[in-house]
PDB file of C-alpha atoms in Angstrom:
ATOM      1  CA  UNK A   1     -37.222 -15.367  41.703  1.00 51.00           C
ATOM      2  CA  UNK A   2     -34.114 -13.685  42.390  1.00 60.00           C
ATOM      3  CA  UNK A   3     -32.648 -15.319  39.152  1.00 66.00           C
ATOM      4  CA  UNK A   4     -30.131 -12.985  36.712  1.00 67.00           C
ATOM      5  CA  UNK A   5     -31.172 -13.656  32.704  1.00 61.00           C
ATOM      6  CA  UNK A   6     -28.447 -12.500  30.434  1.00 65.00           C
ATOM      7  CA  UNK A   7     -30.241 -11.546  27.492  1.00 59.00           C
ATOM      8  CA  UNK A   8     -27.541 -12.813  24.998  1.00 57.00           C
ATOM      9  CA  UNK A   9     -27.547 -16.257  26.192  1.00 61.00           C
ATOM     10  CA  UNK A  10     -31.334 -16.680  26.658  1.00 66.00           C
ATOM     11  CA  UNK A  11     -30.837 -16.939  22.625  1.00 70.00           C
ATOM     12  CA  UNK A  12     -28.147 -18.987  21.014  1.00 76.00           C
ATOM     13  CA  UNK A  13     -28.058 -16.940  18.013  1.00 79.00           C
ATOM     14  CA  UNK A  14     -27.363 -13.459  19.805  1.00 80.00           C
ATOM     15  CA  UNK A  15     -24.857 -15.294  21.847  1.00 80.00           C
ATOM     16  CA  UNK A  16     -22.930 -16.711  18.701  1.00 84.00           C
ATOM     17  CA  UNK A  17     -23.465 -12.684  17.647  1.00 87.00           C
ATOM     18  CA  UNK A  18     -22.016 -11.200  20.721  1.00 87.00           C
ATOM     19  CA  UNK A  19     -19.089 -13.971  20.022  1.00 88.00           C
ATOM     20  CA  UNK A  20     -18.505 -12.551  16.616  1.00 92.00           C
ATOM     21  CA  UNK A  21     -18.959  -8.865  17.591  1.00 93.00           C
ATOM     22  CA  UNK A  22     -16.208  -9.295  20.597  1.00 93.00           C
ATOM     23  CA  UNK A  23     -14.033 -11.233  17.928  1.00 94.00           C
ATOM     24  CA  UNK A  24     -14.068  -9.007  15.540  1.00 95.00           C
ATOM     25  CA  UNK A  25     -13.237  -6.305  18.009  1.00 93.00           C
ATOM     26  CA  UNK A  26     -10.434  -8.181  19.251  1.00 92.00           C
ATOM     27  CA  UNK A  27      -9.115  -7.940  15.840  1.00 94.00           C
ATOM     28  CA  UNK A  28      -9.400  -4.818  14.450  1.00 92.00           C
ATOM     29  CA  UNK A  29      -7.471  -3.990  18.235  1.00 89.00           C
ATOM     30  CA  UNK A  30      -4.479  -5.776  16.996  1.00 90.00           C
ATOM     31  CA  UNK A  31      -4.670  -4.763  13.402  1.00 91.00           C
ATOM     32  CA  UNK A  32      -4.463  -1.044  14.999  1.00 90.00           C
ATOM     33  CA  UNK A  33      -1.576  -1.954  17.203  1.00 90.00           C
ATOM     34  CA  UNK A  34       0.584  -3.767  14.266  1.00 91.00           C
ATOM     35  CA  UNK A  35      -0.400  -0.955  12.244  1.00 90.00           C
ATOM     36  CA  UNK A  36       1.210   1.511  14.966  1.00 91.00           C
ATOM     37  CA  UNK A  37       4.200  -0.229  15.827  1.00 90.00           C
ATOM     38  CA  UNK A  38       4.898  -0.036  11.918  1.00 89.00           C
ATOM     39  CA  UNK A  39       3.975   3.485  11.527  1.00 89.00           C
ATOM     40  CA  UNK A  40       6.378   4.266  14.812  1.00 90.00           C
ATOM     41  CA  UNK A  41       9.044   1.993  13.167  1.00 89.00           C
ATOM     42  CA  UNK A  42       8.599   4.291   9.617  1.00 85.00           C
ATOM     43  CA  UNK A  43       8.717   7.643  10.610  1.00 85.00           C
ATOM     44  CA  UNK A  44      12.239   9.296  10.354  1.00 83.00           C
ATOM     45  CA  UNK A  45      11.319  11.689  11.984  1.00 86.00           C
ATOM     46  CA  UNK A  46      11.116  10.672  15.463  1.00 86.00           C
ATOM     47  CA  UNK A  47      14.277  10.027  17.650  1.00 89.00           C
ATOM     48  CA  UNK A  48      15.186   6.757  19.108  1.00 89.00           C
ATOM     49  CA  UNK A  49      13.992   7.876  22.227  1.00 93.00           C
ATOM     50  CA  UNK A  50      10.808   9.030  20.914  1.00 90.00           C
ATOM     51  CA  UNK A  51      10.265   5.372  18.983  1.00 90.00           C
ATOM     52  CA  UNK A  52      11.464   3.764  22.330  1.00 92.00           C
ATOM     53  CA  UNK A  53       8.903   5.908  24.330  1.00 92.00           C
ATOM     54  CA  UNK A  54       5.808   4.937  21.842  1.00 91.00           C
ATOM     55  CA  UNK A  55       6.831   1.374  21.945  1.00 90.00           C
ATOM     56  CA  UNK A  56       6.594   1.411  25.745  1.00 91.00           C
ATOM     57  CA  UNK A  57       3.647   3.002  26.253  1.00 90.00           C
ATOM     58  CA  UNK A  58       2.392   0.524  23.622  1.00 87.00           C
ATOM     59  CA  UNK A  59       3.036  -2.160  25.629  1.00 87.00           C
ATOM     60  CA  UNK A  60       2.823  -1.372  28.587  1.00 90.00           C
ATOM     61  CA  UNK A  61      -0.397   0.271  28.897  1.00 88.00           C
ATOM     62  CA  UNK A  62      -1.834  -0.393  25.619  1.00 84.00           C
ATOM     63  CA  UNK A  63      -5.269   0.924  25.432  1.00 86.00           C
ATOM     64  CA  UNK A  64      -4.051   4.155  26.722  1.00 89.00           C
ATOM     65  CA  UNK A  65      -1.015   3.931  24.258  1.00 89.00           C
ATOM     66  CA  UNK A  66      -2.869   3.235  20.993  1.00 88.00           C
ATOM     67  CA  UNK A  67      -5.576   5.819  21.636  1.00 89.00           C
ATOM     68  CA  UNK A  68      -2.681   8.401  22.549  1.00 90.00           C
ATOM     69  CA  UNK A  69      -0.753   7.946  19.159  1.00 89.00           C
ATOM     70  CA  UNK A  70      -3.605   7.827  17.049  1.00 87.00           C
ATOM     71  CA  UNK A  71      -4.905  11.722  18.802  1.00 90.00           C
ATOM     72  CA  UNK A  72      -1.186  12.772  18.667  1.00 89.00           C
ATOM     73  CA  UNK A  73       0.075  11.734  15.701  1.00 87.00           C
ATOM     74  CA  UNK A  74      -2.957  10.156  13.801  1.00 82.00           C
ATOM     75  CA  UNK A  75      -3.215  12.427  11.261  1.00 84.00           C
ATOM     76  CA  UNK A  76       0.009  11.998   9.605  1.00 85.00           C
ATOM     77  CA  UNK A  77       0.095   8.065   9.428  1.00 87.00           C
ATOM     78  CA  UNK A  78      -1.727   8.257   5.644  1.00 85.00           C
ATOM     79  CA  UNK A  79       1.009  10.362   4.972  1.00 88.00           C
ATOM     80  CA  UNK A  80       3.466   8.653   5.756  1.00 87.00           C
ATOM     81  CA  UNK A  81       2.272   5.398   4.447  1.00 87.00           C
ATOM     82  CA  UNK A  82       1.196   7.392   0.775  1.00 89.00           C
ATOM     83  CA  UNK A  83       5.153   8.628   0.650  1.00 87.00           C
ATOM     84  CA  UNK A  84       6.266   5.273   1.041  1.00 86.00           C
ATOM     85  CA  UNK A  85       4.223   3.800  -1.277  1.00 88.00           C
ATOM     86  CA  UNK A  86       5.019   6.528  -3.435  1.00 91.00           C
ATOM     87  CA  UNK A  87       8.905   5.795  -2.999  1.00 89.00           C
ATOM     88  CA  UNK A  88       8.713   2.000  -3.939  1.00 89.00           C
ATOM     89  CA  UNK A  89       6.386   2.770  -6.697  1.00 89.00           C
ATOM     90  CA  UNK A  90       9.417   4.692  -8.298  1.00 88.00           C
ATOM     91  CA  UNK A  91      11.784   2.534  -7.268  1.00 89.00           C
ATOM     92  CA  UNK A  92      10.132  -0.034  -8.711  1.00 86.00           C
ATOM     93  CA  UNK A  93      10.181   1.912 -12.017  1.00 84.00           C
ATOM     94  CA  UNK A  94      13.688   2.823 -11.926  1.00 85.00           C
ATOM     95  CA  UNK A  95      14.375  -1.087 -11.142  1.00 83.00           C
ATOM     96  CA  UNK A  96      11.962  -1.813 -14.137  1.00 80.00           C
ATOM     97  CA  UNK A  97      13.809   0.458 -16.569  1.00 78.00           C
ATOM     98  CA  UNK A  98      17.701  -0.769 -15.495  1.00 79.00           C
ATOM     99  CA  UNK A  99      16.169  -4.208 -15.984  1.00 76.00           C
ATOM    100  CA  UNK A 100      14.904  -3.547 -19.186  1.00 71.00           C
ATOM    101  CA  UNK A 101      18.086  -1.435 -20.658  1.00 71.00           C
ATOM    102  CA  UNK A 102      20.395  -4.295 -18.890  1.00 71.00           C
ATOM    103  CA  UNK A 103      18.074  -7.540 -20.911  1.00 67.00           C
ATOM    104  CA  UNK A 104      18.858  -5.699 -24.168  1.00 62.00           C
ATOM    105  CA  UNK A 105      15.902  -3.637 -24.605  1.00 55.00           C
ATOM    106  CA  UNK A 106      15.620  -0.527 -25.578  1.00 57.00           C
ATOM    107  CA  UNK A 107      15.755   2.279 -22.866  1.00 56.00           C
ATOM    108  CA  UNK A 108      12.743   4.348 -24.572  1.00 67.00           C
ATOM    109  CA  UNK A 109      10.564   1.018 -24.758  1.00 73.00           C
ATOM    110  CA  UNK A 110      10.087   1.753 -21.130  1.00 74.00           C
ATOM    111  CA  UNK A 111       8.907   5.014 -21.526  1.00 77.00           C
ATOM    112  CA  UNK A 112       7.120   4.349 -24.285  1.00 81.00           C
ATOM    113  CA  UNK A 113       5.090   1.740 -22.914  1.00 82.00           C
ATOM    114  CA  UNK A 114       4.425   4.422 -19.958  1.00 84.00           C
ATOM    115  CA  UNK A 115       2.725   6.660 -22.160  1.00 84.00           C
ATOM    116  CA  UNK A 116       0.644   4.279 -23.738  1.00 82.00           C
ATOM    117  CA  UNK A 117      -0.766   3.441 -20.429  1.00 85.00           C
ATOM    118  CA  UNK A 118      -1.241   6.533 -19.378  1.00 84.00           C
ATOM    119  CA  UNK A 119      -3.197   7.467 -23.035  1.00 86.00           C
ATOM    120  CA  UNK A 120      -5.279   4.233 -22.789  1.00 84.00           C
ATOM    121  CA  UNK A 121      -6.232   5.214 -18.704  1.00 84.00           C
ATOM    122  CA  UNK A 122      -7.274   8.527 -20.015  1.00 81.00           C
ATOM    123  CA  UNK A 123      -9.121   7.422 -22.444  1.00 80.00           C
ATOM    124  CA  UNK A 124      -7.813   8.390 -25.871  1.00 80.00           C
ATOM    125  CA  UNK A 125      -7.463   5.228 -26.747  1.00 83.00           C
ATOM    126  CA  UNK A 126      -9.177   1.873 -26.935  1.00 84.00           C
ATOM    127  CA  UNK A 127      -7.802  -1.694 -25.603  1.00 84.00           C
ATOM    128  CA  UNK A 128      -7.686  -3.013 -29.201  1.00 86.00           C
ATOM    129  CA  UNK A 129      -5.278   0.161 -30.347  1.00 84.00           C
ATOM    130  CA  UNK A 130      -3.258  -0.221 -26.974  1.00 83.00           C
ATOM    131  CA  UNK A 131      -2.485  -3.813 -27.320  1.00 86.00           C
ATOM    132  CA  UNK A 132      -1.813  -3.107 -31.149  1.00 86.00           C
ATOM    133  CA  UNK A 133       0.656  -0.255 -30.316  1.00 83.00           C
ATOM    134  CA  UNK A 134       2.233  -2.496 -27.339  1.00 83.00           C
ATOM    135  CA  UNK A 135       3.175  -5.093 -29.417  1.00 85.00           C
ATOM    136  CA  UNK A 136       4.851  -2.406 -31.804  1.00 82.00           C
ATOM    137  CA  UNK A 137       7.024  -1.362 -28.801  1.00 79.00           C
ATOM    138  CA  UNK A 138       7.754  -4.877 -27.752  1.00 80.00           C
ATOM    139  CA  UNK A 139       8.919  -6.286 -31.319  1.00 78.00           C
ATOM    140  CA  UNK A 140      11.159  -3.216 -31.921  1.00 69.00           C
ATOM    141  CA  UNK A 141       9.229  -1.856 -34.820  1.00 63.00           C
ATOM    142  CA  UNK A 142       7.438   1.090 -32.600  1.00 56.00           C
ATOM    143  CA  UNK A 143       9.004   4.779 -32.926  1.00 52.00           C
ATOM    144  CA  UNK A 144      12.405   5.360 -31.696  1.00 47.00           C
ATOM    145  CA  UNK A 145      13.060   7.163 -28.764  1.00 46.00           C
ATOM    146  CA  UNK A 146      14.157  10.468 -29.547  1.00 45.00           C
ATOM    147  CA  UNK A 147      17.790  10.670 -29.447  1.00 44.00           C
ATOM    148  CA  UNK A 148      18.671   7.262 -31.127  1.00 45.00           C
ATOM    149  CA  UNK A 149      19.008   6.781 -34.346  1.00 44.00           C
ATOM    150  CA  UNK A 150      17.244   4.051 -36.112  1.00 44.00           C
ATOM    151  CA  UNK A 151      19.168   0.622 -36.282  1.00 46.00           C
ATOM    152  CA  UNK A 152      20.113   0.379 -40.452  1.00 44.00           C
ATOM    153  CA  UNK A 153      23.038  -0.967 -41.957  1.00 44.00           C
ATOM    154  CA  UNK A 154      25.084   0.747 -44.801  1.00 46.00           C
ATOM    155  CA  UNK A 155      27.021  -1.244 -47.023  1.00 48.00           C
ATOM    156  CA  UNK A 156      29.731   0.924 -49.285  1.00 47.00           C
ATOM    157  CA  UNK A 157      29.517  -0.163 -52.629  1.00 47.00           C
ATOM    158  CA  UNK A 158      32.928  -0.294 -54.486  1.00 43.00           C
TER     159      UNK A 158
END
């Protein structure tokens, strides 16, 4: 009997498991690599030359490449990736409070509704008082922002 028995394929179901292990493998390798090339592609701090260099060894001998960027220069990928979020978080907000001065709202709404958020997240305040004190802020009738005065008309009387 000079017969070889793979173990895997003796049983279909540890073969269709091996196929799924290798699979999954296969994409959590490109995941990595995408996620490299982007990280390469974000950092300002590397040259041209550096970026070029990564890219390279990237391609050209992957396995050695990937495992070579995340030892060198693993560490600060989170980093980088939390500072950009961070960065279109606020300009995100910024966009959200030109938008909202530009539609004819009120510049403090903005702000206001900010706060409110960050009260109810803390805890101070219940989702019944938050919605309650939103639609204040949205309608117009919440507190002014400090600064403006209240909108009133005067009529002279003669």
């Amino acid at each position: 009997m000079d017969t070889t028995t793979y173990l895997a394929y003796d049983f279909p179901l540890l073969g269709a498991l091996w196929t799924m292990f290798v699979f999954f493998l296969w994409v959590m390798w490109f995941a990595l690599l995408f996620r490299i090339v982007l990280d390469v592609f974000r950092d300002d701090t590397l040259s041209g030359w550096a970026k070029a260099g990564w890219l390279v060894l990237c391609t050209f001998v992957p396995f050695l490449g990937v495992f070579a960027y995340v030892m060198v220069r693993g560490k600060d990928m989170g980093r980088r990736e939390r500072a950009q979020a961070r960065a279109q978080q606020e300009e995100l907000g910024e966009y959200l409070r030109a938008a909202a001065v530009a539609s004819g709202g009120r510049a403090g709404s903005v702000d206001e509704l900010e706060r409110l958020s960050e009260i109810r997240a803390n805890g101070d305040i219940t989702d019944e008082e938050f919605s309650r004190a939103k639609e204040l802020v949205l309608s117009g009738h919440g507190p002014t922002p400090p600064g403006s005065a209240p909108h009133t008309s005067h009529t002279s009387g003669a």
